[in-house]
Amino acid sequence: MYGRIGGVRNAVSGIGTVFRREIATVSRTPGYGVLAVGLLLALGGLVAVGGGGGTGFVPAVVDLLLPTEVLVPAVAVVLGYRSLLSDAASGELAVIRTYPVSVGSYVVGVLLARLAALVAIVGVPFALVGGYVWLTAAPDTGIYATHAGVDSPLLYVRFLALVVLFGAAYVSLGAAVSALSSSRRSAIALGVLALLGGVLGGDLALLGSLSGGTPASAIPDMLALTPNGAFRGLVFEHVIGVAFAPEGGFVSTGRAVASLAGWTLAGVVVSVATLAYGRLVDVAIERVRA
């Protein structure tokens, strides 16, 4: 029992050490600050042009939904695509492994730090846009929603929480890309493929299934299989649909949340397995070639 407790303490200590180190690395990268400013300008411009800022939180979410499905994955992949590759390429990972830090603790610590960076880079611009909507929307939109058809800032808070959950899946997938890559060029190429596959692949596959005869009743279940589909369904179910269609039916909430959590966990598993056993696989391949 004491051995298990000591193992848990070592794992937590290792995660904390890697987390602090990675936070320091992120904070010293000025490009991430530029990324946050650019995202703020893009979101503010979209709300201003779309008119959602003057009509309420739900119209603002409608204006932001489609751009969010592209911008948030892009930011998340940028945060993750070199998160593990840099240490492996520079040899720092080999040095870290000489300390009592397991591969799992290392990957979790890096991902938690990158997720914290995502909350700052993405969450702050979205929160500022929400504050702008609160200040500029018509007077009757400041009422807290008690029934369908009434706008509410709480709905925007839900949207912001879903954005973070959505981005976490892509940060994890970006880290998996980083672990699988052998160079910066391959990381960029795989990151672009992962981004295009996530943003467009699910919708194209869904359209292909429907054209092949899949019944429309299967759309909610199929929609939840991809990160973008799950996020979109949750936004319609718990943000947009609350004001207009209380009966719901856009997507299964449990299935959509499980999908986002599953994609996040899959990225972690791939990263850990690649760093732990990738070198053994490479050696085995070289022996087969020889």
Short mmCIF file of C-alpha atoms in Angstrom, two decimals:
data_model
loop_
_atom_site.label_atom_id
_atom_site.label_comp_id
_atom_site.label_asym_id
_atom_site.label_seq_id
_atom_site.Cartn_x
_atom_site.Cartn_y
_atom_site.Cartn_z
CA MET A 1 0.00 0.00 0.00
CA TYR A 2 2.79 2.39 0.94
CA GLY A 3 4.50 1.53 -2.33
CA ARG A 4 1.39 2.51 -4.25
CA ILE A 5 1.08 5.80 -2.37
CA GLY A 6 4.74 6.53 -3.05
CA GLY A 7 4.24 5.74 -6.74
CA VAL A 8 1.28 8.11 -6.95
CA ARG A 9 3.27 10.85 -5.20
CA ASN A 10 6.18 10.39 -7.61
CA ALA A 11 3.82 10.55 -10.58
CA VAL A 12 2.13 13.71 -9.30
CA SER A 13 5.50 15.27 -8.52
CA GLY A 14 6.77 14.43 -11.99
CA ILE A 15 3.68 15.88 -13.64
CA GLY A 16 4.02 19.06 -11.59
CA THR A 17 7.69 19.47 -12.47
CA VAL A 18 7.11 18.98 -16.20
CA PHE A 19 4.06 21.26 -16.05
CA ARG A 20 6.02 24.14 -14.51
CA ARG A 21 8.85 23.68 -16.98
CA GLU A 22 6.46 23.66 -19.93
CA ILE A 23 4.57 26.72 -18.67
CA ALA A 24 7.87 28.59 -18.51
CA THR A 25 8.63 27.51 -22.08
CA VAL A 26 5.23 28.67 -23.34
CA SER A 27 5.45 32.00 -21.51
CA ARG A 28 8.79 32.71 -23.19
CA THR A 29 7.31 32.21 -26.68
CA PRO A 30 6.07 35.60 -27.95
CA GLY A 31 4.33 34.03 -30.92
CA TYR A 32 1.57 32.71 -28.68
CA GLY A 33 0.74 36.23 -27.54
CA VAL A 34 0.52 37.34 -31.16
CA LEU A 35 -1.74 34.36 -31.81
CA ALA A 36 -4.10 35.45 -29.02
CA VAL A 37 -4.25 39.03 -30.33
CA GLY A 38 -4.93 37.80 -33.85
CA LEU A 39 -7.71 35.55 -32.61
CA LEU A 40 -9.26 38.43 -30.68
CA LEU A 41 -9.23 40.65 -33.77
CA ALA A 42 -10.75 37.89 -35.89
CA LEU A 43 -13.53 37.10 -33.40
CA GLY A 44 -14.29 40.77 -32.74
CA GLY A 45 -14.46 41.49 -36.45
CA LEU A 46 -16.77 38.55 -37.07
CA VAL A 47 -19.19 39.61 -34.33
CA ALA A 48 -19.11 43.25 -35.48
CA VAL A 49 -19.71 42.38 -39.13
CA GLY A 50 -22.27 39.69 -38.39
CA GLY A 51 -24.31 41.94 -36.12
CA GLY A 52 -24.52 39.42 -33.30
CA GLY A 53 -22.95 41.83 -30.84
CA GLY A 54 -25.93 44.15 -31.10
CA THR A 55 -28.64 41.52 -30.83
CA GLY A 56 -27.56 39.15 -28.06
CA PHE A 57 -25.42 36.25 -26.94
CA VAL A 58 -27.15 33.51 -28.93
CA PRO A 59 -26.90 35.45 -32.24
CA ALA A 60 -23.23 36.09 -31.43
CA VAL A 61 -22.70 32.36 -30.91
CA VAL A 62 -24.37 31.69 -34.27
CA ASP A 63 -21.95 34.15 -35.90
CA LEU A 64 -18.95 32.55 -34.19
CA LEU A 65 -19.83 28.85 -34.49
CA LEU A 66 -18.44 28.09 -37.96
CA PRO A 67 -15.25 30.21 -37.56
CA THR A 68 -14.70 28.58 -34.16
CA GLU A 69 -14.70 25.14 -35.78
CA VAL A 70 -11.72 26.26 -37.88
CA LEU A 71 -9.84 28.74 -35.69
CA VAL A 72 -9.81 26.80 -32.40
CA PRO A 73 -8.47 23.55 -33.96
CA ALA A 74 -5.83 25.58 -35.79
CA VAL A 75 -4.66 27.27 -32.56
CA ALA A 76 -4.74 23.95 -30.69
CA VAL A 77 -2.67 22.15 -33.33
CA VAL A 78 -0.15 25.02 -33.33
CA LEU A 79 0.17 24.58 -29.57
CA GLY A 80 0.61 20.83 -29.79
CA TYR A 81 2.41 19.94 -32.99
CA ARG A 82 5.92 20.55 -31.57
CA SER A 83 5.21 20.08 -27.87
CA LEU A 84 6.90 16.65 -27.69
CA LEU A 85 9.07 16.79 -30.80
CA SER A 86 11.29 19.62 -29.55
CA ASP A 87 12.47 17.76 -26.46
CA ALA A 88 13.01 14.53 -28.36
CA ALA A 89 14.97 16.24 -31.13
CA SER A 90 17.16 18.29 -28.77
CA GLY A 91 17.93 15.36 -26.48
CA GLU A 92 16.25 16.97 -23.47
CA LEU A 93 13.77 14.12 -23.26
CA ALA A 94 16.64 11.66 -22.73
CA VAL A 95 17.92 13.86 -19.90
CA ILE A 96 14.45 14.13 -18.35
CA ARG A 97 14.13 10.33 -18.44
CA THR A 98 17.22 10.03 -16.20
CA TYR A 99 15.11 11.54 -13.41
CA PRO A 100 12.22 9.66 -11.76
CA VAL A 101 9.74 10.91 -14.35
CA SER A 102 7.81 8.32 -16.34
CA VAL A 103 6.78 8.79 -19.95
CA GLY A 104 3.15 9.05 -18.86
CA SER A 105 3.92 11.76 -16.32
CA TYR A 106 5.96 13.66 -18.89
CA VAL A 107 3.20 13.57 -21.54
CA VAL A 108 0.45 14.50 -19.06
CA GLY A 109 2.53 17.39 -17.68
CA VAL A 110 3.20 18.75 -21.17
CA LEU A 111 -0.45 18.42 -22.22
CA LEU A 112 -1.73 20.10 -19.05
CA ALA A 113 0.60 23.03 -19.67
CA ARG A 114 -0.48 23.29 -23.31
CA LEU A 115 -4.12 23.09 -22.23
CA ALA A 116 -3.52 25.94 -19.78
CA ALA A 117 -1.99 27.91 -22.66
CA LEU A 118 -5.06 27.11 -24.77
CA VAL A 119 -7.35 28.45 -22.05
CA ALA A 120 -5.39 31.70 -22.04
CA ILE A 121 -4.94 32.08 -25.80
CA VAL A 122 -8.48 31.05 -26.73
CA GLY A 123 -10.49 31.65 -23.56
CA VAL A 124 -9.45 35.26 -23.02
CA PRO A 125 -10.40 36.47 -26.54
CA PHE A 126 -13.74 34.67 -26.39
CA ALA A 127 -14.40 36.10 -22.92
CA LEU A 128 -13.59 39.62 -24.12
CA VAL A 129 -15.95 39.19 -27.07
CA GLY A 130 -18.63 38.05 -24.62
CA GLY A 131 -18.05 41.19 -22.56
CA TYR A 132 -18.38 43.28 -25.70
CA VAL A 133 -21.71 41.60 -26.50
CA TRP A 134 -22.91 42.22 -22.94
CA LEU A 135 -22.14 45.93 -23.28
CA THR A 136 -23.49 46.47 -26.80
CA ALA A 137 -26.51 44.13 -27.01
CA ALA A 138 -30.05 45.45 -26.80
CA PRO A 139 -31.35 46.07 -23.24
CA ASP A 140 -33.74 43.10 -23.24
CA THR A 141 -30.92 40.61 -23.90
CA GLY A 142 -29.41 41.14 -20.47
CA ILE A 143 -32.12 39.05 -18.82
CA TYR A 144 -31.08 35.64 -17.52
CA ALA A 145 -32.85 32.87 -19.38
CA THR A 146 -35.71 31.26 -17.48
CA HIS A 147 -37.58 29.87 -20.47
CA ALA A 148 -37.14 29.33 -24.19
CA GLY A 149 -36.70 32.39 -26.35
CA VAL A 150 -34.83 34.55 -23.82
CA ASP A 151 -31.16 35.36 -24.34
CA SER A 152 -28.67 34.95 -21.48
CA PRO A 153 -24.96 35.41 -20.70
CA LEU A 154 -25.07 31.96 -19.11
CA LEU A 155 -25.56 30.48 -22.56
CA TYR A 156 -22.35 32.16 -23.69
CA VAL A 157 -20.53 30.72 -20.66
CA ARG A 158 -21.71 27.28 -21.78
CA PHE A 159 -20.39 27.99 -25.24
CA LEU A 160 -17.02 29.04 -23.83
CA ALA A 161 -16.80 25.82 -21.77
CA LEU A 162 -17.55 23.74 -24.87
CA VAL A 163 -14.88 25.66 -26.82
CA VAL A 164 -12.25 24.69 -24.22
CA LEU A 165 -13.38 21.04 -24.27
CA PHE A 166 -13.26 21.09 -28.07
CA GLY A 167 -9.79 22.65 -28.14
CA ALA A 168 -8.46 20.12 -25.62
CA ALA A 169 -9.18 17.30 -28.09
CA TYR A 170 -7.12 19.01 -30.79
CA VAL A 171 -4.27 19.86 -28.39
CA SER A 172 -4.03 16.17 -27.55
CA LEU A 173 -4.15 15.19 -31.23
CA GLY A 174 -1.49 17.79 -31.97
CA ALA A 175 0.73 16.26 -29.29
CA ALA A 176 0.22 12.84 -30.86
CA VAL A 177 1.34 14.30 -34.19
CA SER A 178 4.38 15.72 -32.42
CA ALA A 179 5.27 12.35 -30.93
CA LEU A 180 4.89 10.56 -34.27
CA SER A 181 6.96 13.09 -36.23
CA SER A 182 10.68 12.81 -36.82
CA SER A 183 11.26 16.40 -37.95
CA ARG A 184 9.63 19.80 -37.97
CA ARG A 185 8.57 19.41 -41.59
CA SER A 186 6.88 16.09 -40.95
CA ALA A 187 5.19 17.57 -37.88
CA ILE A 188 3.80 20.44 -39.96
CA ALA A 189 2.62 18.05 -42.67
CA LEU A 190 0.94 15.68 -40.21
CA GLY A 191 -0.55 18.62 -38.30
CA VAL A 192 -2.12 20.01 -41.47
CA LEU A 193 -3.50 16.58 -42.34
CA ALA A 194 -4.95 16.16 -38.85
CA LEU A 195 -6.48 19.63 -39.03
CA LEU A 196 -8.05 19.06 -42.46
CA GLY A 197 -9.22 15.60 -41.47
CA GLY A 198 -10.87 16.88 -38.31
CA VAL A 199 -12.44 20.01 -39.80
CA LEU A 200 -13.56 18.59 -43.16
CA GLY A 201 -13.23 14.82 -42.96
CA GLY A 202 -16.16 14.17 -40.66
CA ASP A 203 -18.62 16.30 -42.61
CA LEU A 204 -17.51 14.83 -45.94
CA ALA A 205 -17.86 11.30 -44.57
CA LEU A 206 -21.32 12.16 -43.24
CA LEU A 207 -22.42 13.53 -46.61
CA GLY A 208 -21.03 10.46 -48.31
CA SER A 209 -22.95 8.18 -45.95
CA LEU A 210 -26.19 10.05 -46.54
CA SER A 211 -25.74 9.91 -50.30
CA GLY A 212 -25.12 6.19 -49.95
CA GLY A 213 -28.52 5.62 -48.38
CA THR A 214 -27.89 6.08 -44.66
CA PRO A 215 -31.17 7.16 -42.99
CA ALA A 216 -31.44 10.71 -41.68
CA SER A 217 -32.30 9.38 -38.22
CA ALA A 218 -28.70 8.21 -37.88
CA ILE A 219 -27.29 11.74 -38.27
CA PRO A 220 -27.19 12.61 -34.52
CA ASP A 221 -25.17 9.47 -33.71
CA MET A 222 -22.82 9.92 -36.69
CA LEU A 223 -22.39 13.62 -35.93
CA ALA A 224 -20.91 12.85 -32.53
CA LEU A 225 -18.12 10.66 -33.89
CA THR A 226 -15.78 13.52 -34.89
CA PRO A 227 -14.55 16.37 -32.65
CA ASN A 228 -16.12 19.05 -34.86
CA GLY A 229 -19.42 17.22 -35.15
CA ALA A 230 -19.60 16.58 -31.41
CA PHE A 231 -18.80 20.22 -30.62
CA ARG A 232 -21.33 21.53 -33.14
CA GLY A 233 -24.03 19.22 -31.83
CA LEU A 234 -23.39 20.23 -28.22
CA VAL A 235 -23.57 23.92 -29.12
CA PHE A 236 -26.89 23.43 -30.90
CA GLU A 237 -28.20 21.24 -28.09
CA HIS A 238 -27.19 23.32 -25.07
CA VAL A 239 -26.64 26.88 -26.34
CA ILE A 240 -28.54 27.74 -29.51
CA GLY A 241 -31.32 25.19 -29.12
CA VAL A 242 -32.11 26.23 -25.54
CA ALA A 243 -33.62 29.48 -26.79
CA PHE A 244 -35.51 28.03 -29.73
CA ALA A 245 -36.06 24.27 -29.44
CA PRO A 246 -36.23 23.01 -25.85
CA GLU A 247 -37.04 19.49 -27.04
CA GLY A 248 -33.48 19.10 -28.32
CA GLY A 249 -32.57 16.15 -30.50
CA PHE A 250 -29.55 17.67 -32.26
CA VAL A 251 -27.09 15.17 -30.77
CA SER A 252 -26.79 12.76 -27.87
CA THR A 253 -25.07 14.75 -25.13
CA GLY A 254 -23.44 11.74 -23.52
CA ARG A 255 -22.19 10.41 -26.84
CA ALA A 256 -20.81 13.81 -27.90
CA VAL A 257 -19.00 14.44 -24.59
CA ALA A 258 -17.62 10.89 -24.67
CA SER A 259 -16.42 11.49 -28.21
CA LEU A 260 -14.47 14.63 -27.27
CA ALA A 261 -13.06 12.89 -24.19
CA GLY A 262 -12.19 9.85 -26.30
CA TRP A 263 -10.29 11.87 -28.89
CA THR A 264 -8.39 13.60 -26.06
CA LEU A 265 -7.53 10.29 -24.43
CA ALA A 266 -6.55 8.77 -27.79
CA GLY A 267 -4.01 11.54 -28.31
CA VAL A 268 -2.53 10.91 -24.87
CA VAL A 269 -2.31 7.14 -25.44
CA VAL A 270 -0.66 7.54 -28.86
CA SER A 271 1.85 10.03 -27.44
CA VAL A 272 2.78 7.84 -24.48
CA ALA A 273 3.01 4.67 -26.58
CA THR A 274 5.13 6.37 -29.25
CA LEU A 275 7.61 7.86 -26.79
CA ALA A 276 7.78 4.68 -24.71
CA TYR A 277 8.06 2.11 -27.50
CA GLY A 278 8.85 4.07 -30.65
CA ARG A 279 12.59 3.50 -30.35
CA LEU A 280 12.07 -0.25 -29.89
CA VAL A 281 9.89 -0.32 -33.00
CA ASP A 282 12.53 1.58 -34.99
CA VAL A 283 15.21 -0.88 -33.89
CA ALA A 284 13.01 -3.82 -34.88
CA ILE A 285 12.36 -2.28 -38.30
CA GLU A 286 16.05 -1.71 -38.88
CA ARG A 287 16.79 -5.35 -37.96
CA VAL A 288 14.16 -6.55 -40.43
CA ARG A 289 15.65 -4.35 -43.15
CA ALA A 290 19.15 -5.65 -42.37
#
